[in-house]
XYZ file of C-alpha atoms in Angstrom:
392
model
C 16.000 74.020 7.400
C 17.941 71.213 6.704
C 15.945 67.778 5.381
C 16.188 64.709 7.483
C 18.526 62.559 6.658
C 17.535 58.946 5.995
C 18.738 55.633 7.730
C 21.426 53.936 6.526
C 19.865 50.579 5.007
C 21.373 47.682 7.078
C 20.662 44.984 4.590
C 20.485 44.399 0.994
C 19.869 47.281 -1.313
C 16.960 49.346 -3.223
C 16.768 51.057 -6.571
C 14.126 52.855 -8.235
C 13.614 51.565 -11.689
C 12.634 53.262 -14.831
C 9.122 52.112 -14.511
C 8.574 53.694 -11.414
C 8.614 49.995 -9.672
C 11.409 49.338 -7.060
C 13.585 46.429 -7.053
C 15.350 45.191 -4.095
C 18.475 42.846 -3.916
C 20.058 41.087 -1.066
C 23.514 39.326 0.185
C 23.115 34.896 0.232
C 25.077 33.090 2.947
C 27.742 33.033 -0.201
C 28.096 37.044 -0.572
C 26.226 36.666 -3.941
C 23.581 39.701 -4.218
C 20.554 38.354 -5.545
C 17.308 40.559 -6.519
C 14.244 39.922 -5.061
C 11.563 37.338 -7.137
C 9.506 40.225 -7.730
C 9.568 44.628 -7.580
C 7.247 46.643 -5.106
C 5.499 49.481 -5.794
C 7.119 51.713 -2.703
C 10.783 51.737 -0.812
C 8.488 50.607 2.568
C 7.243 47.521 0.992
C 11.448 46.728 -0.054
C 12.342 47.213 3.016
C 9.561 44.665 4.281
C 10.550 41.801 2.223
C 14.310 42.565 2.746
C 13.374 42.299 6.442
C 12.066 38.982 6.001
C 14.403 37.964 3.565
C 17.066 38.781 6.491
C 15.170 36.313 8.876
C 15.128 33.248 6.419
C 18.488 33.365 6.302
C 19.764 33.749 9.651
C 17.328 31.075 10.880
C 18.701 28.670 8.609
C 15.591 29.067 5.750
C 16.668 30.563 2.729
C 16.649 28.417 -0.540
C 18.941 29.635 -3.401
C 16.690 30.380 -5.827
C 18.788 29.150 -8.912
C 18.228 25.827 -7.311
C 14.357 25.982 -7.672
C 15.280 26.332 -11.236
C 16.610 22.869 -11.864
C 14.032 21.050 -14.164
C 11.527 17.730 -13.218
C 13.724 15.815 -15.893
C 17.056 16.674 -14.313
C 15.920 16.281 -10.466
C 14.258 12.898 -11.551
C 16.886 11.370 -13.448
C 19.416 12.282 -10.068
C 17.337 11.462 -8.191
C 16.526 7.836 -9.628
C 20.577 7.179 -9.669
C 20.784 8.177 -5.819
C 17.890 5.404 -5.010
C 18.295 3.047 -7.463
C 20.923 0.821 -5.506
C 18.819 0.171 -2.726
C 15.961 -0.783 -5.141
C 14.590 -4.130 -6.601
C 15.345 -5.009 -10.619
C 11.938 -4.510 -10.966
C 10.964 -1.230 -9.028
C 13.715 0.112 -10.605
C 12.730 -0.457 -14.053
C 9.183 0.392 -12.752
C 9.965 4.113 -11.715
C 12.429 4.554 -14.929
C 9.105 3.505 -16.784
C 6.985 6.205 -14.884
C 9.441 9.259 -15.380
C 10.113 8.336 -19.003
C 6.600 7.708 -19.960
C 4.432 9.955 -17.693
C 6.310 12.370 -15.831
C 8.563 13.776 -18.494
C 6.644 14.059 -21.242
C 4.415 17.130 -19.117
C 6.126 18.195 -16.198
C 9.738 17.529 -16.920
C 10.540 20.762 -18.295
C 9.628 22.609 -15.790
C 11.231 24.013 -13.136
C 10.609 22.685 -9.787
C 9.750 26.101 -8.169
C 7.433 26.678 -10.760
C 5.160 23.649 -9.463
C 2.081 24.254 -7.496
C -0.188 21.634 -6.098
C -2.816 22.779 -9.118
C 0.189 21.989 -11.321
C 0.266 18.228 -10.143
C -3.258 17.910 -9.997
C -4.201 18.531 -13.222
C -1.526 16.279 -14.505
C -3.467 13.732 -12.426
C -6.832 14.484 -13.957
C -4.976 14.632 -17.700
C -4.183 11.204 -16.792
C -7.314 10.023 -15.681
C -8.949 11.694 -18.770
C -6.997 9.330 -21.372
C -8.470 6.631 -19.528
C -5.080 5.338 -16.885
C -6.114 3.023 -14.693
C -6.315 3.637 -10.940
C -3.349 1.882 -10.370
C -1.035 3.095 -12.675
C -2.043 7.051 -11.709
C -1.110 6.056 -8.180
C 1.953 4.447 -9.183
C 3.347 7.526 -10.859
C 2.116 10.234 -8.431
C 3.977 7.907 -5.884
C 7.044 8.475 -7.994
C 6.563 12.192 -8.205
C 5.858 12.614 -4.615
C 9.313 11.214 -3.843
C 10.777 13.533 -6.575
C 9.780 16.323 -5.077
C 10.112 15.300 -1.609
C 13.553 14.582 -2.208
C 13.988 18.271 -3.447
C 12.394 19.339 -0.693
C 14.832 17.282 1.671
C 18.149 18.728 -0.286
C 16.963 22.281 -0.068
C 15.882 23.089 -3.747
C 12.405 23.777 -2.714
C 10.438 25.036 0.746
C 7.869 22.263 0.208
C 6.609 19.761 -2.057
C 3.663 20.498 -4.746
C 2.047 16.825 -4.285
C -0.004 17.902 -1.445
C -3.747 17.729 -0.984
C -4.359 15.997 -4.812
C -7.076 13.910 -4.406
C -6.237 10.470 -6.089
C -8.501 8.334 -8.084
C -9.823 5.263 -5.884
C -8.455 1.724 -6.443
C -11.559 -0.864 -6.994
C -11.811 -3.019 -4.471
C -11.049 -6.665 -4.894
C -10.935 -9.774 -2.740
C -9.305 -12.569 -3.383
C -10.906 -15.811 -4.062
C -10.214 -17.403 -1.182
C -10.250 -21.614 -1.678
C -10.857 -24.005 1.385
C -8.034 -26.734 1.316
C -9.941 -29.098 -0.551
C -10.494 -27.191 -3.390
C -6.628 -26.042 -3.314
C -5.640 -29.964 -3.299
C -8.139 -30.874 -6.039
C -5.807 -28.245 -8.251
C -2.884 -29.808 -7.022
C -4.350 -33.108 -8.208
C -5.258 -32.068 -11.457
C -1.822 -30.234 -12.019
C 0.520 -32.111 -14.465
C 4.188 -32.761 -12.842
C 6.293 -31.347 -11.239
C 4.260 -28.456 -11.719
C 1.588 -30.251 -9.500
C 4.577 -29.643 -6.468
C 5.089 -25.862 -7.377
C 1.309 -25.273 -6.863
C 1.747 -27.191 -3.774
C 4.066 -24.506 -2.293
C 1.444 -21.767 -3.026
C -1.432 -23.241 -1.359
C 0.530 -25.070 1.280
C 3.427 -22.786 1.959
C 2.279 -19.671 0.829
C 4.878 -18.904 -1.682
C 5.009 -15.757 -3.922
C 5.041 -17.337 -7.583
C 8.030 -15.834 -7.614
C 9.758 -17.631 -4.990
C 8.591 -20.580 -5.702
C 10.138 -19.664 -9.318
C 13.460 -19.333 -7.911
C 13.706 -22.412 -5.493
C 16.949 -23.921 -5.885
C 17.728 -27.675 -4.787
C 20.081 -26.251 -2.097
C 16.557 -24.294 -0.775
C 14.986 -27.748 0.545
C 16.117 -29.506 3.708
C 13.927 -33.201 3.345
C 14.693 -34.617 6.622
C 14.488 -31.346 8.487
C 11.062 -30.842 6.510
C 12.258 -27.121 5.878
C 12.009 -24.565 2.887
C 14.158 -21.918 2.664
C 13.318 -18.843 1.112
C 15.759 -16.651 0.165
C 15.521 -15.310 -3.668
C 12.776 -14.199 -5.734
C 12.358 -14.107 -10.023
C 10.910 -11.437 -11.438
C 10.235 -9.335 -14.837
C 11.745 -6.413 -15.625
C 10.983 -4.567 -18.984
C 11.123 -8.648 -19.873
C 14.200 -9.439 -18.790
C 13.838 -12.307 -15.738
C 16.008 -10.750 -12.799
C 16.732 -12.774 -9.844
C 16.512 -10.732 -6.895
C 15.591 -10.914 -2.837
C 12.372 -11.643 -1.703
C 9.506 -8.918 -1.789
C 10.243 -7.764 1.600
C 14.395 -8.361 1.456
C 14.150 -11.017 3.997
C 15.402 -14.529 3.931
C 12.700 -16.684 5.990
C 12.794 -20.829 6.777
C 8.917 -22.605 6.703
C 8.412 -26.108 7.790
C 6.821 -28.418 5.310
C 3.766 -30.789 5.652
C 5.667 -34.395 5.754
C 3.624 -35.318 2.698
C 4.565 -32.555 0.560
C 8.827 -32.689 2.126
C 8.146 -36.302 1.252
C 7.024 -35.641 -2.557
C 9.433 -32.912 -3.037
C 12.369 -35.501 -1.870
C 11.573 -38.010 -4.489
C 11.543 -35.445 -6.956
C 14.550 -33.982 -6.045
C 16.125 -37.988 -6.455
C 15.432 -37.401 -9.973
C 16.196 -33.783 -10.626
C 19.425 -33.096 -12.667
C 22.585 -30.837 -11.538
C 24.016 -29.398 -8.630
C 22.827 -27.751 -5.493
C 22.283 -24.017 -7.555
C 19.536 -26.336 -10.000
C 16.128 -24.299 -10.083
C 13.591 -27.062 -9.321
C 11.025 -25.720 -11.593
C 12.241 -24.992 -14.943
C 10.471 -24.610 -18.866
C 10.716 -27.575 -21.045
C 13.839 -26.376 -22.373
C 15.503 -25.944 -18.924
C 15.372 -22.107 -18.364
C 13.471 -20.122 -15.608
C 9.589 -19.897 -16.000
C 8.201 -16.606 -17.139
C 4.431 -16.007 -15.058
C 2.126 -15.605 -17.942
C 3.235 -19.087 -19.605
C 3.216 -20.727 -16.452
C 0.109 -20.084 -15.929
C -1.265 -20.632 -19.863
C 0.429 -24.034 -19.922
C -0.121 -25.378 -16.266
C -2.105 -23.417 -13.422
C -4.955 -22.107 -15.362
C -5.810 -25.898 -16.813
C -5.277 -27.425 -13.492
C -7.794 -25.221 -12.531
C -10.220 -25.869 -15.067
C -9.649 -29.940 -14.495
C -10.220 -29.495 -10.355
C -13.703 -27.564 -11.940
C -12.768 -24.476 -10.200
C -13.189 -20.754 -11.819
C -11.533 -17.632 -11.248
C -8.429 -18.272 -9.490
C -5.353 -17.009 -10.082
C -1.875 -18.205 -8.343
C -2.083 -15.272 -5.490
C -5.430 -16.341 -4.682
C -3.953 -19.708 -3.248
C -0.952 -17.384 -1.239
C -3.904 -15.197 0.085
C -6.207 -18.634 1.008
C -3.044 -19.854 2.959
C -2.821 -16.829 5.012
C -6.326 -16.841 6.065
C -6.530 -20.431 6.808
C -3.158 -20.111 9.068
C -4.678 -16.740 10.950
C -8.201 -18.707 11.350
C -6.164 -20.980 13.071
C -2.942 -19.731 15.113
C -3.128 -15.965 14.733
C -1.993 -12.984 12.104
C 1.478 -13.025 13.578
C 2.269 -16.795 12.161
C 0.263 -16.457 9.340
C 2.702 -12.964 8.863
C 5.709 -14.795 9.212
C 4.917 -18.119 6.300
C 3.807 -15.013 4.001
C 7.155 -12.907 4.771
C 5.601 -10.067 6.057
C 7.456 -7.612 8.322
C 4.173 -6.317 9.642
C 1.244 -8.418 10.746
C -0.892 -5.026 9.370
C 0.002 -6.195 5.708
C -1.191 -9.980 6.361
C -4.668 -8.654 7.654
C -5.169 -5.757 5.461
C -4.304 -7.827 1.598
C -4.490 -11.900 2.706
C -6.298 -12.745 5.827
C -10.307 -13.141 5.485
C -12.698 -14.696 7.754
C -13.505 -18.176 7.264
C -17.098 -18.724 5.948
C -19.515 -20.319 8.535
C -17.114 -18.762 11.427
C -19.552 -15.850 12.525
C -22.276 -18.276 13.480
C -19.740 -20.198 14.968
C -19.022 -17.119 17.415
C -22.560 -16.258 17.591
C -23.241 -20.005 19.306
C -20.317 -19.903 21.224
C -22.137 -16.219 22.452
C -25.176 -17.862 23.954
C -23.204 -20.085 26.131
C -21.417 -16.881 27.081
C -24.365 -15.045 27.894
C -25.689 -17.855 29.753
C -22.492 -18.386 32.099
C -21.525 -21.490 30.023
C -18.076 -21.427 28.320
C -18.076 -24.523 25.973
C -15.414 -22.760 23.450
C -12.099 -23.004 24.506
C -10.640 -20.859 21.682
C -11.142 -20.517 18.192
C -7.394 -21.035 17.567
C -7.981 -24.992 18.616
C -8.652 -28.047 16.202
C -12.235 -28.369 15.341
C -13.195 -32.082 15.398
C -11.625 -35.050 14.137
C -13.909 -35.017 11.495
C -13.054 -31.830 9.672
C -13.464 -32.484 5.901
C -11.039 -29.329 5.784
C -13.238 -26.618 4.600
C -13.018 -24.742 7.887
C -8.923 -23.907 7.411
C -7.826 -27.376 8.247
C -4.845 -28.236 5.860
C -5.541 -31.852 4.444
C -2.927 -34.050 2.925
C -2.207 -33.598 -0.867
């Protein structure tokens, strides 16, 4: 009796090898036949992977696996060219930093389908072990997440390895914040003009950086208006003019007394309307950690103040504008394109204003509304310390 004879194979092919193993090989979308990752130990089990191999491909799935093989170094330097435009001077320089200094040096030879999450992870513990700081892990597994999500994204892998890697935590700090009357007594003590530039941090909640970059152009003195439109920053040491933080251009009214004081300075300040307004002593743009050595940290000192820092008086700002009329105006003075950011890093409550609601509660329980809002002025007396901003 004849044997029966067996199916035609529809798809891809199987050969028996020499060790007894079978390996199967398929047709890509290109015609290219490709073996399978891997041989089987029977024709059945070929068949099944074939099968599914079959399925990725007609529903649009199927990764070439020579792309997989592309290295961390070579995806992230591509990748880093194809963002780069639409980044800052100083991210940029920030994520070249990362790759070069702690991405490379252990994952960039390897290929990206060789990653696993336990891959990524212990390059996060390796990092923790030589003692990074929080910040600086999260900084670079940021950067590798978008590496591989952007491989991901252009089809070189099925999914990313920087999934479920438990980061370390960042410490949590809060900012010192000053009431007004501390914030002028700095001002005070703050030699010229540099007395002005502190001004705009405390009273117009300037990055240091924007205030850095203010340009005589930037200041409207009858219209009592700031514009803020550029932003100086560091970069591997190199001082890069750039947008602001959050790429928009924003307009805050002054206090008269402070559009006032910055007008007479300006009657006095040299050049045309591109002339920074704060400058070094020989003319160029300030550089943050001199800045503060020379001027901030003894105006703080004089005004018998400790532990402040420049951002502290940006992050007092916010809080005493939301004490006073709401996160969404306090958002807009900081440049924030979402009121979430303004609550979450710069708005705190107000000391003194939890008793303040707890009072107001008793009337409230009692039928007797004597509060009409806690966004209204507080007294004619206020000394200030409640959020009120007091002249300079």
């Amino acid at each position: 009796m004849a044997g029966k004879r067996k199916a035609r194979r529809s798809f891809g092919r199987v050969r028996k090898l020499p060790s007894g193993r079978y390996q199967a090989r398929y047709p890509g979308p290109d015609g290219i036949l490709r073996p399978a990752d891997r041989t089987f130990a029977t024709t059945t089990d070929a068949d099944l992977w074939l099968v599914k191999k079959r399925v990725e491909i007609e529903e649009g799935r199927w990764l070439d696996p020579a792309e997989g093989q592309t290295t961390v170094r070579d995806w992230a330097a591509r990748w880093l060219a194809s963002v780069a435009p639409q980044l800052k001077h100083k991210t940029q320089a920030s994520y070249r930093s990362l790759i070069k200094s702690r991405i490379n040096p252990v994952l960039g030879d390897r290929e990206l389908a060789s990653l696993r999450p336990i891959t990524v992870a212990e390059w996060v513990a390796a990092m923790k072990t030589q003692g990074l700081s929080a910040s600086r892990i999260r900084q670079a597994y940021r950067v590798m997440s978008q590496i591989m999500g952007s491989a991901v994204d252009n089809g070189l892998i099925a999914q990313t390895p920087c999934r479920g890697v438990r980061l370390p935590r960042m410490p949590q700090t809060e900012p010192h914040i000053l009431t007004p009357v501390e914030a002028s007594r700095i001002v005070r003590n703050a030699d010229a003009p540099h007395d002005l530039l502190i001004a705009l941090l405390a009273f117009a909640g300037l990055r240091v950086g924007e205030a850095f970059a203010l340009r005589r152009r930037d200041v409207d003195v009858p219209g009592r208006l700031l514009v803020v439109d550029e932003n100086l920053a560091e970069a591997n040491g190199a001082l890069v003019f750039d947008t602001p933080k959050s790429h928009q251009r924003r307009v805050l009214s002054l206090a008269p007394s402070l559009a006032k004081r910055l007008g007479a300075y300006l009657d006095g300040l040299p050049g045309g309307d591109d002339a920074l307004l704060f400058t070094n002593r020989s003319g160029r743009p300030l550089r943050y950690n001199q800045w503060r050595k020379a001027y901030f940290d003894p105006a703080v000192s004089a005004a018998r103040l400790t532990d402040v820092t420049p951002h502290d008086l940006r992050a007092s700002h916010g809080t005493w504008v939301a004490d006073r009329y709401g996160v969404m105006t306090a958002a807009h003075r900081l440049g924030h394109s979402n009121a979430s950011v303004t609550t979450r890093h710069y708005a705190r409550p107000v000391a003194g204003r939890d008793a303040e609601v707890a009072t107001a509660s008793d009337a409230w329980l009692t039928g007797h509304d004597g509060v009409h809002g806690a966004r209204r002025g507080h007294g004619e007396d206020d000394d200030g310390s409640a959020g009120a901003l007091v002249p300079l």
